Tab-separated table of C-alpha atoms and ligand atoms in Angstrom:
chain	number	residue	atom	x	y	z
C	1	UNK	CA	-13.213	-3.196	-8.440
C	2	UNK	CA	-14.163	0.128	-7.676
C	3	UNK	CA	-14.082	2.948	-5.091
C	4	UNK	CA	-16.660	4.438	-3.242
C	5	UNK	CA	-17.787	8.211	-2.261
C	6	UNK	CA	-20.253	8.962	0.681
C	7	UNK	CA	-20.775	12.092	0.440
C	8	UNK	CA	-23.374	13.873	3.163
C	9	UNK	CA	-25.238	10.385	3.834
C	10	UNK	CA	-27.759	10.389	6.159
C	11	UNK	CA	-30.531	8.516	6.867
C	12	UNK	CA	-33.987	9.167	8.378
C	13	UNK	CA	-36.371	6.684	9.340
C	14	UNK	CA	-39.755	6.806	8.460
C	15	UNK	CA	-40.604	6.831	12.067
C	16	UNK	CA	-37.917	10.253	12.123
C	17	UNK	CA	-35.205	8.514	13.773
C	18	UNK	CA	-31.829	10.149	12.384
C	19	UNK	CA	-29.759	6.860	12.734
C	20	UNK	CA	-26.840	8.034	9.713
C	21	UNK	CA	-25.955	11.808	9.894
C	22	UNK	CA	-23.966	13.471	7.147
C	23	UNK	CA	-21.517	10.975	6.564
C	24	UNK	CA	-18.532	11.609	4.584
C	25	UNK	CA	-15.646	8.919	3.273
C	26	UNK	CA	-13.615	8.172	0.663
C	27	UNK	CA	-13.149	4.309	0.143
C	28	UNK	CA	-10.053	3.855	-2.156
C	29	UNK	CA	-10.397	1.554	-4.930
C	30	UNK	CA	-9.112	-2.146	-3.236
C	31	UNK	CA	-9.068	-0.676	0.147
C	32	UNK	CA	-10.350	-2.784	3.350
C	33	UNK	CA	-12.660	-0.606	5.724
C	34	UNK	CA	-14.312	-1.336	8.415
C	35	UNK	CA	-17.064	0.517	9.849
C	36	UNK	CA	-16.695	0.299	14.311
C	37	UNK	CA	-18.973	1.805	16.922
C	38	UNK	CA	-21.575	0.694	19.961
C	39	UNK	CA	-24.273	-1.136	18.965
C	40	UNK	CA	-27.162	1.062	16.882
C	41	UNK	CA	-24.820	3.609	15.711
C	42	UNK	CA	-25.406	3.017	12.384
C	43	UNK	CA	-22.644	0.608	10.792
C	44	UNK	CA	-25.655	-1.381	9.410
C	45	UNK	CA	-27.807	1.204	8.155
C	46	UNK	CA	-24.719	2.539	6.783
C	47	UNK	CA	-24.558	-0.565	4.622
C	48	UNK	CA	-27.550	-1.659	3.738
C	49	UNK	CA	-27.703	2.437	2.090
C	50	UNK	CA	-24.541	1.322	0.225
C	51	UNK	CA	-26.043	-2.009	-0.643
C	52	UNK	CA	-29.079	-0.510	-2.120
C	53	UNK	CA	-31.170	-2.053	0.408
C	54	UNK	CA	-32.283	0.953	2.747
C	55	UNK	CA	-32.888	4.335	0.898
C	56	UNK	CA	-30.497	7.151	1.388
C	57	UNK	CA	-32.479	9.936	2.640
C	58	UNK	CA	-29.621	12.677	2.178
C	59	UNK	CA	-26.423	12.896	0.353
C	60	UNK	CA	-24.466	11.645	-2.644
C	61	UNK	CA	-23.863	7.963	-2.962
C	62	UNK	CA	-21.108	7.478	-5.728
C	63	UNK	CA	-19.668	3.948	-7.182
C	64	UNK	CA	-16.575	4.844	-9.020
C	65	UNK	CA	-17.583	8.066	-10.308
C	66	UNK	CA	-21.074	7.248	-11.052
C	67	UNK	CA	-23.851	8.494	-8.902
C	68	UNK	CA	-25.621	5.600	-7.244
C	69	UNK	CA	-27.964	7.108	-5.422
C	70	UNK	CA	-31.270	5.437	-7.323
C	71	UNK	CA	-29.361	2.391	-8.850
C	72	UNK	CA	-31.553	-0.511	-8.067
C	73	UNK	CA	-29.519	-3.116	-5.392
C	74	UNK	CA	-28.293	-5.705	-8.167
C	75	UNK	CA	-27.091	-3.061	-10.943
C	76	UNK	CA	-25.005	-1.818	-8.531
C	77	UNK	CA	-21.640	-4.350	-8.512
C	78	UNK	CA	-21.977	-4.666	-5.041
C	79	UNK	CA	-22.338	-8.330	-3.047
C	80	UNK	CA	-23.038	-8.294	0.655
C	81	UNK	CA	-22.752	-11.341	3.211
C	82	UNK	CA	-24.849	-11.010	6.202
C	83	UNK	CA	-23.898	-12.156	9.878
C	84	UNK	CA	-26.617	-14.915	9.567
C	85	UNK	CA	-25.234	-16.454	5.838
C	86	UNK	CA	-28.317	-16.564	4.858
C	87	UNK	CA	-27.785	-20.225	3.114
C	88	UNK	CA	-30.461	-22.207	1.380
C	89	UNK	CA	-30.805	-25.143	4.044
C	90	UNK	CA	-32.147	-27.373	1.077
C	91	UNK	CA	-29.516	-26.550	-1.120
C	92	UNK	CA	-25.781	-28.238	-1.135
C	93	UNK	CA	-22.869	-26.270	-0.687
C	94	UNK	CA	-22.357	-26.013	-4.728
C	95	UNK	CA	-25.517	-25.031	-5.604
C	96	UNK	CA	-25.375	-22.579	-2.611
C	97	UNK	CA	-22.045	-21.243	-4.046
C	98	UNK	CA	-23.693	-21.144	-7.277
C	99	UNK	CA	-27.244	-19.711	-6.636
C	100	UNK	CA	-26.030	-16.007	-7.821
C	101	UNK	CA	-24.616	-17.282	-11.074
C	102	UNK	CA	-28.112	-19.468	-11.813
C	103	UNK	CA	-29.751	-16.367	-11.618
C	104	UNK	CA	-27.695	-14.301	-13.806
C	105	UNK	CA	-28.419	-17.322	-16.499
C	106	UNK	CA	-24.257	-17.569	-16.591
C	107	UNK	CA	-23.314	-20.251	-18.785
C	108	UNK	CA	-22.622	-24.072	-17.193
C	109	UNK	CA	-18.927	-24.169	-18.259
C	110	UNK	CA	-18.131	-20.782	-16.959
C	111	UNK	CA	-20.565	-21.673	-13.847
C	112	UNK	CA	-18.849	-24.582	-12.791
C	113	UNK	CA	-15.245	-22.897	-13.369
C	114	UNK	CA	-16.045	-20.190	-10.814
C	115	UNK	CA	-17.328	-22.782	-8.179
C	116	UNK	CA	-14.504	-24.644	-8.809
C	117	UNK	CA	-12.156	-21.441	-7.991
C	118	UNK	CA	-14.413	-20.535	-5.062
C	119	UNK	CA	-14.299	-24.222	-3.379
C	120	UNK	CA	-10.643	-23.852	-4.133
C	121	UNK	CA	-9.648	-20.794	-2.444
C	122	UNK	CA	-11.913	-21.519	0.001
C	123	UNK	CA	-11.000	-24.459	1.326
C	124	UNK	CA	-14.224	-26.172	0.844
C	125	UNK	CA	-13.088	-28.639	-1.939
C	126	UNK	CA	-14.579	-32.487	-0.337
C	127	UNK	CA	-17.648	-30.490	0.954
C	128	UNK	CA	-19.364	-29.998	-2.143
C	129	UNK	CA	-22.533	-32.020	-1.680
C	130	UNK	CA	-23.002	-30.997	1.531
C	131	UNK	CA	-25.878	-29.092	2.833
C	132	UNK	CA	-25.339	-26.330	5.473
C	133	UNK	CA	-27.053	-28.742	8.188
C	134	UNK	CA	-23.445	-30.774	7.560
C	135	UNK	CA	-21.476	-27.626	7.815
C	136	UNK	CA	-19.460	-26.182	10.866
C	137	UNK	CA	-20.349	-22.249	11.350
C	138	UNK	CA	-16.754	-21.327	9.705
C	139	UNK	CA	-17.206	-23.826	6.731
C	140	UNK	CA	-20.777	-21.866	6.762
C	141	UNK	CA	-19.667	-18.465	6.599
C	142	UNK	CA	-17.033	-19.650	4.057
C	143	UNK	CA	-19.862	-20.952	1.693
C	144	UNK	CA	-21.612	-17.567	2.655
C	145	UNK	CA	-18.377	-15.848	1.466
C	146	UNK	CA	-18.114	-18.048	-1.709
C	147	UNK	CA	-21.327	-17.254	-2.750
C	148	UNK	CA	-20.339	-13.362	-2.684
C	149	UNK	CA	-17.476	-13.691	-4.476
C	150	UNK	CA	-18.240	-15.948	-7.720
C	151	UNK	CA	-20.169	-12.602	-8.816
C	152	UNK	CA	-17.282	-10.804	-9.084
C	153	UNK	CA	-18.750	-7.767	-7.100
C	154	UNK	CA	-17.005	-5.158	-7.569
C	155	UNK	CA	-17.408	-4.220	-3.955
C	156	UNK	CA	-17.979	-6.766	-1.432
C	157	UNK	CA	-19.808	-5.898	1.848
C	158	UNK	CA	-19.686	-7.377	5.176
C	159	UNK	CA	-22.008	-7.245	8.262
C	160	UNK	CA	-20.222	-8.801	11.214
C	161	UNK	CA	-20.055	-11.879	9.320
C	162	UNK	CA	-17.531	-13.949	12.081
C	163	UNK	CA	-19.944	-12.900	15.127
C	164	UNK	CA	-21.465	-16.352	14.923
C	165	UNK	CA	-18.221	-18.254	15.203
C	166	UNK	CA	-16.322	-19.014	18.393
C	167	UNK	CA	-13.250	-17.133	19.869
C	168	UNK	CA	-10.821	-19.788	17.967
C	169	UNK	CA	-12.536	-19.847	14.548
C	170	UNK	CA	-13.140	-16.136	14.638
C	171	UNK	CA	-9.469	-15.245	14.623
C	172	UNK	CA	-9.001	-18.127	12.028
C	173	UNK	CA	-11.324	-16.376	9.326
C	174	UNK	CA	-9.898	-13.526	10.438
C	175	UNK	CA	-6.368	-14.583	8.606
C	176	UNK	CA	-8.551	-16.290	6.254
C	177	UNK	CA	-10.035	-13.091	4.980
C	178	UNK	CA	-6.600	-11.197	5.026
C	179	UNK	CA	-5.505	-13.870	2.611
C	180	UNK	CA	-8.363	-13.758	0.673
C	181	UNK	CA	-8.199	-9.676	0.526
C	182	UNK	CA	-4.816	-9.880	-0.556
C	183	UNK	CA	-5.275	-12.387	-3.311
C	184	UNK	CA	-8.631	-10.532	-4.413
C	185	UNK	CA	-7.930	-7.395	-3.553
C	186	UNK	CA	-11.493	-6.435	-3.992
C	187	UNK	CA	-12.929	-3.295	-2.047
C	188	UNK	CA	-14.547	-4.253	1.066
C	189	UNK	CA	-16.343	-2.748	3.960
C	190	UNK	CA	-16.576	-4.552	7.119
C	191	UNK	CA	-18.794	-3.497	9.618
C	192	UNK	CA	-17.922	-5.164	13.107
C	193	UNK	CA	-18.320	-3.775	16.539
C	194	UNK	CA	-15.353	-6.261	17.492
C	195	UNK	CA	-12.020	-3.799	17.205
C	196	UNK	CA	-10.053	-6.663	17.729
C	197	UNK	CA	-11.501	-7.252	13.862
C	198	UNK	CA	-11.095	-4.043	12.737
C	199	UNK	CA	-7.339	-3.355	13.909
C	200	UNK	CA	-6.404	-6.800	12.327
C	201	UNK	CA	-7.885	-6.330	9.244
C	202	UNK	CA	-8.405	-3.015	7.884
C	203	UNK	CA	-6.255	-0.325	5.989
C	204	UNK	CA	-8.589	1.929	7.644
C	205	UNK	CA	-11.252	2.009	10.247
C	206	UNK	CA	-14.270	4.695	10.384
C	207	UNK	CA	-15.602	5.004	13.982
C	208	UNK	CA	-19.244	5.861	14.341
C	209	UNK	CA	-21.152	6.877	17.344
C	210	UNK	CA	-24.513	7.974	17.450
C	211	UNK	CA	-24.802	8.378	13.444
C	212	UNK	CA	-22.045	10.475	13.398
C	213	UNK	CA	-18.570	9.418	12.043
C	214	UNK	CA	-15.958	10.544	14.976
C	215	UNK	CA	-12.893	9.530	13.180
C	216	UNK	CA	-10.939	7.560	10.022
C	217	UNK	CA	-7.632	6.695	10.091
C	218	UNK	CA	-5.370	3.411	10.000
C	219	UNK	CA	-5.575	1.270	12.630
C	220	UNK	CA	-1.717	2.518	13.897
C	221	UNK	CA	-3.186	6.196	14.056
C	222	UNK	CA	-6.379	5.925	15.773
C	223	UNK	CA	-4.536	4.036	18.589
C	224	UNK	CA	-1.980	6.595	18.791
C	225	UNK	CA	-3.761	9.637	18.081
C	226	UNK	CA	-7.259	9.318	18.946
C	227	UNK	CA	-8.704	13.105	17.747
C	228	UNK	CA	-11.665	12.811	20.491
C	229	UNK	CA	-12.649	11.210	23.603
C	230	UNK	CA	-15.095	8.902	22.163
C	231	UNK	CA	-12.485	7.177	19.959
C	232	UNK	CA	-9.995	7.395	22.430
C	233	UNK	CA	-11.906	5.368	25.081
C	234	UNK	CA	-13.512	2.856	22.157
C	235	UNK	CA	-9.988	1.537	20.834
C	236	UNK	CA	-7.787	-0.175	22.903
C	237	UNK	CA	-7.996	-3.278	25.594
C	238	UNK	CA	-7.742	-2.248	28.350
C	239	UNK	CA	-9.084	0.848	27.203
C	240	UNK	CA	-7.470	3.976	27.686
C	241	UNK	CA	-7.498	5.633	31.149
C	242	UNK	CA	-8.637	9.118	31.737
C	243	UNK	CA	-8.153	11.144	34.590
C	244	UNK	CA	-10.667	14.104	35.275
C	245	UNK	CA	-9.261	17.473	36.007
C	246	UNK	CA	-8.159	21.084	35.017
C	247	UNK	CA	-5.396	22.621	33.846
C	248	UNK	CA	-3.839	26.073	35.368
C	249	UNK	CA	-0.869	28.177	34.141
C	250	UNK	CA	2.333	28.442	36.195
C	251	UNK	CA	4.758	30.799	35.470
C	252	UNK	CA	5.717	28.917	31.702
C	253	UNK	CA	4.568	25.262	33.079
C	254	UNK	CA	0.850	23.948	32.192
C	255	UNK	CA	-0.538	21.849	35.585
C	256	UNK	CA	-3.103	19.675	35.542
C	257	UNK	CA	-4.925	19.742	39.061
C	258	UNK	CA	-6.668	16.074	39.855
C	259	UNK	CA	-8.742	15.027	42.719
C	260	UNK	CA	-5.987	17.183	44.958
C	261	UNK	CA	-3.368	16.417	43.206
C	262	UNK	CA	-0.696	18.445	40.792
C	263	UNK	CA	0.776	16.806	37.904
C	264	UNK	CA	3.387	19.234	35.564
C	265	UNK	CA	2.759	18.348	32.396
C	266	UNK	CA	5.434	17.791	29.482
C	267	UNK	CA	6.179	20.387	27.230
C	268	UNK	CA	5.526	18.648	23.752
C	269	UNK	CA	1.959	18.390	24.490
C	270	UNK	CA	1.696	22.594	25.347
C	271	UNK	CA	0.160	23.209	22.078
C	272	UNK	CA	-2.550	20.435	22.421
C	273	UNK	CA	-3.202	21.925	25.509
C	274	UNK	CA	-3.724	25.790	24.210
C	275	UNK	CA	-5.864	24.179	21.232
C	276	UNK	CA	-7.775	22.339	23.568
C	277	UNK	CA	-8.774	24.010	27.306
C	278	UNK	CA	-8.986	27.658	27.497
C	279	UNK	CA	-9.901	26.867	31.198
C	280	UNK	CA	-12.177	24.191	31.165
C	281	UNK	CA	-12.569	21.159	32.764
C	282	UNK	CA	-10.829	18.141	30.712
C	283	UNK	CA	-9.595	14.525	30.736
C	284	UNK	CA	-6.122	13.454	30.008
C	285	UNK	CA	-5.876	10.215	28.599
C	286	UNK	CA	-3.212	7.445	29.393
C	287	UNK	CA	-3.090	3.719	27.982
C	288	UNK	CA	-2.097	1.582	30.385
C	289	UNK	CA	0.898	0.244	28.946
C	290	UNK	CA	1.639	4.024	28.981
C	291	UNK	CA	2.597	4.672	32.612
C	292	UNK	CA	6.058	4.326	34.667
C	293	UNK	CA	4.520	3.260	38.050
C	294	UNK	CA	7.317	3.260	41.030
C	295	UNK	CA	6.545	2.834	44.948
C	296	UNK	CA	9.114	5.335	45.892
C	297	UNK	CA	7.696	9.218	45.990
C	298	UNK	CA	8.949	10.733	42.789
C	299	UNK	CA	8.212	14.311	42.008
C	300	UNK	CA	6.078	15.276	39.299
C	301	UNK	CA	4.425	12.148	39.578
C	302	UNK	CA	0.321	11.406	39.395
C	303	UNK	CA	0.142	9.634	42.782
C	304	UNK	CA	-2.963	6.592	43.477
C	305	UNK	CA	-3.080	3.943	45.684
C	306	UNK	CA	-2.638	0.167	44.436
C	307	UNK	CA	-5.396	-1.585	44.476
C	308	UNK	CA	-6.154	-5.204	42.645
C	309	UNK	CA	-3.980	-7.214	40.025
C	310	UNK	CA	-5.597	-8.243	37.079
C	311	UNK	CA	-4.085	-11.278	35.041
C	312	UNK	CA	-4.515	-11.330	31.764
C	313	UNK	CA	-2.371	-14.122	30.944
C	314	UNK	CA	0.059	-12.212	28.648
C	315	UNK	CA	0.044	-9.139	30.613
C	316	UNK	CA	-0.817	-7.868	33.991
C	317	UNK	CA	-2.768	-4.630	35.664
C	318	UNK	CA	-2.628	-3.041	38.753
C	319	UNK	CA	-5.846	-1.039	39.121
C	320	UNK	CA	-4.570	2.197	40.939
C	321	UNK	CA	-7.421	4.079	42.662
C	322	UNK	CA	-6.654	7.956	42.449
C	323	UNK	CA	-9.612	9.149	44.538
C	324	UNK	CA	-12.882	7.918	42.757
C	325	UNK	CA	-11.096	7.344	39.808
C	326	UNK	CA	-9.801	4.057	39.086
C	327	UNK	CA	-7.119	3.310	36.256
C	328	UNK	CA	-5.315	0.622	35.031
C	329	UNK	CA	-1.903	0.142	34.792
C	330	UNK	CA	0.341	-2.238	32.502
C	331	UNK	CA	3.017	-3.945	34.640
C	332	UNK	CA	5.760	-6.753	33.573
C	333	UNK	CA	3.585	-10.289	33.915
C	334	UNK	CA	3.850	-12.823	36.344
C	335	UNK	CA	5.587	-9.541	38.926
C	336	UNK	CA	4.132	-9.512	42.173
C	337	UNK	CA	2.867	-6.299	43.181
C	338	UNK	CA	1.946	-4.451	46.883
C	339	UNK	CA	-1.365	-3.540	47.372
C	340	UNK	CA	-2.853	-1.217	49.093
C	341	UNK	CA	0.136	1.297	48.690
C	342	UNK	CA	1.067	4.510	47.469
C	343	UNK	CA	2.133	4.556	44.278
C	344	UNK	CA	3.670	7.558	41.554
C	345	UNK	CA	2.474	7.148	38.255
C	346	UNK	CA	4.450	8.793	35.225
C	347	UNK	CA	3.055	9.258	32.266
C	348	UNK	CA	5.385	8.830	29.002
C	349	UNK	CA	5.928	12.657	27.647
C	350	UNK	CA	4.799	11.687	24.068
C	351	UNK	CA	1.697	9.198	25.315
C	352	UNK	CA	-0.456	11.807	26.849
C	353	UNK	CA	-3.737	12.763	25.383
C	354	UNK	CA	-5.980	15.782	26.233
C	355	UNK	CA	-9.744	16.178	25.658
C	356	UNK	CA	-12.380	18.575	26.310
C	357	UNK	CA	-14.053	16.694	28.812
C	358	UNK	CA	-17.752	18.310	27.751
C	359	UNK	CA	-17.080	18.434	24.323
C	360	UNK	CA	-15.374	15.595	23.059
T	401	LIG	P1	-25.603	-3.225	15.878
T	401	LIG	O1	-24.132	-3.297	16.139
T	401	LIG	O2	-26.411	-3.409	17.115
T	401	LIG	O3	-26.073	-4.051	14.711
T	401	LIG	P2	-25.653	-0.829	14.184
T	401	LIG	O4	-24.576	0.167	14.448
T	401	LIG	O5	-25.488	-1.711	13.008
T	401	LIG	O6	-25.922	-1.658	15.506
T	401	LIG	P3	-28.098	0.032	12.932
T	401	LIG	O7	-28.703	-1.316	12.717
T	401	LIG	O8	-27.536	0.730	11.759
T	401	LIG	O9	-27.011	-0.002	14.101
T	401	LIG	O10	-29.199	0.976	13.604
T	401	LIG	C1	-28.935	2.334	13.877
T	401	LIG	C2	-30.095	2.907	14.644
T	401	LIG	O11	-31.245	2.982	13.798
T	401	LIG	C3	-30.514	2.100	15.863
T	401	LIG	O12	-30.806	2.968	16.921
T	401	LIG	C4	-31.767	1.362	15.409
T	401	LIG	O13	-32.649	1.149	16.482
T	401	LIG	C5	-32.348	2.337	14.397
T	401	LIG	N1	-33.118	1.646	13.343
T	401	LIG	C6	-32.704	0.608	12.597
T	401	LIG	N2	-33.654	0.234	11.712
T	401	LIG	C7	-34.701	1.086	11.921
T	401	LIG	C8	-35.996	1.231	11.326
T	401	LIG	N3	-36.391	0.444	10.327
T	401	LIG	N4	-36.795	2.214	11.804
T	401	LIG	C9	-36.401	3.025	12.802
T	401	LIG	N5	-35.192	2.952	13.393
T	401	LIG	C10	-34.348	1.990	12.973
């Protein structure tokens, strides 16, 4: 196993597209990552640069403490399993599972050992002779997986490899790789633009956007304490609500002034609000399971109008129109609800975020 240093990665296309810019993180030796963001923000170029597949075009690339920068792909310890599997359609699921260990000349006794173990853990042992034709997509991405692992890569890396696979067998695999993480406990990066995925699985998760890396954290911290607007908005389903405004000064209270509107805000999140405004125009942020709502005028309350109920099964959501603005709002399933009424929202003192609404 090893851990892993980006240090100042970027990449430049030959065409001059800047699709990785200065990139730094510290994977811990054994840790799970996974790499989150829109589509093209650079999760896969990201990888493929760690994979030795794409050229770095800027920065320090270490593996343990060695400098990988120029290491051809297969010096250096790393395996990678791609969304499509990339399977040998002629070959059976053995020789599949074994096609990395042919190559490397590995012995027969030692070969047949490790697709033994792989088949094993697994849970492909009957399917042997198979060819991927016979295979369903999860048995496929498990041969896929198997055929990483028997090379005892000392990183293993991951490009949305359950994106083929349907709702059910997704979060199957899901567990399935958690297991097989634990048991391993092999580095791994995981690139996914799922955050379903990424919150399940990870220690950590790095959130890209636009080349840039906009936060890394555990999965419990960047839902709590999203440092920008970006990640904010990207985590969470429903995803966090934000409410445009500005903030004045009040004899010793902050107030945020919305679409007419005058909201007090708590005192444990003044110093976010110094840090953060200086008289500009921001957002506060509110999940939606992150509001009191009540029908009966309450002071010091953000005040809307009740609009639609959404049913998720498990939960509910009023969508509350405050002018333009539409949020959602978490409230006890199955409930009916008015619509088409005033309502007072209250945020929870220790749940409100603030952003720069230009800058962040
Ligand atoms: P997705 O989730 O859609 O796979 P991604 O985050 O993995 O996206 P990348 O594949 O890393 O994104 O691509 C990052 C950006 O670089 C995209 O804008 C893409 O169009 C661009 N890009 C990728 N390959 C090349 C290339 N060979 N030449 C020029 N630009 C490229």
């Amino acid at each position: 196993m090893a851990s892993l240093k980006l240090e100042n990665i970027s990449k430049k296309y030959p065409n001059g597209f800047h699709a990785v810019k200065n990139l730094n993180l510290d994977i811990k030796d054994g840790e799970f990552i996974s790499l989150v963001g829109p589509s093209g923000c650079g999760k896969s170029t990201t990888l493929r640069m760690v994979a030795g597949l794409e050229d770095i075009t800027g920065g320090k690339l270490y593996i343990g403490d060695k400098l990988a920068n120029d290491v051809p792909a297969k010096d250096r310890g790393i395996a990678m399993v791609f969304q499509s599997y990339a399977l040998f359609p002629h070959m059976t699921v053995e020789a599949n599972i074994g096609f990395g260990l042919k190559i490397r000349k590995v012995d027969d006794k030692i070969k047949r050992e490790k697709i033994q173990w792989a088949l094993k853990l697994l849970d492909l042992e009957g399917l042997e002779k198979r060819r991927p034709s016979e295979l369903s997509g999860g048995q496929r991405q498990r041969v896929a997986l198997g055929r990483a692992l028997v090379l005892d890569p000392e990183v293993l890396l991951l490009d949305e490899p359950l994106s083929n696979l349907d709702a059910k067998l997704r979060i199957k695999m899901r567990t399935e790789l958690k297991r097989i993480h634990k048991k391993l406990k092999s580095t791994i990066i995981y690139v996914t633009h799922d955050q379903a995925e990424a919150m399940t699985l990870s220690d950590r998760i790095a959130i890209m956007n636009k080349g840039k890396l906009m936060q890394v954290a555990s999965p419990t911290e960047i839902y709590n304490c999203p440092n920008n607007k970006f990640v904010a908005g990207f985590i969470g389903s429903p995803p966090m609500n934000f409410i445009e405004g500005s903030v004045e000064m009040i004899g010793d209270d902050y107030v945020f002034n919305y679409n007419g509107g005058k909201y007090t805000l708590p005192k444990n999140i003044h110093q976010v609000i110094k840090e953060k405004i200086k008289g500009k125009d921001v957002v506060i942020g509110v999940r939606p399971e992150d509001f009191d709502i009540s029908l009966q005028a309450t002071d010091n309350a953000i005040k809307g109008v009740s609009s639609v109920i959404e049913t998720l099964g498990s939960d509910d959501y009023v969508a509350v129109e405050i002018g333009k603005q539409l949020i959602s709002v978490r409230i006890e399933p199955g409930s009916t609800f008015p619509l088409d009424q005033d309502v007072y929202l209250i945020p929870k003192a220790n749940k409100i975020h603030m952003y720069d609404n230009a800058k962040d």
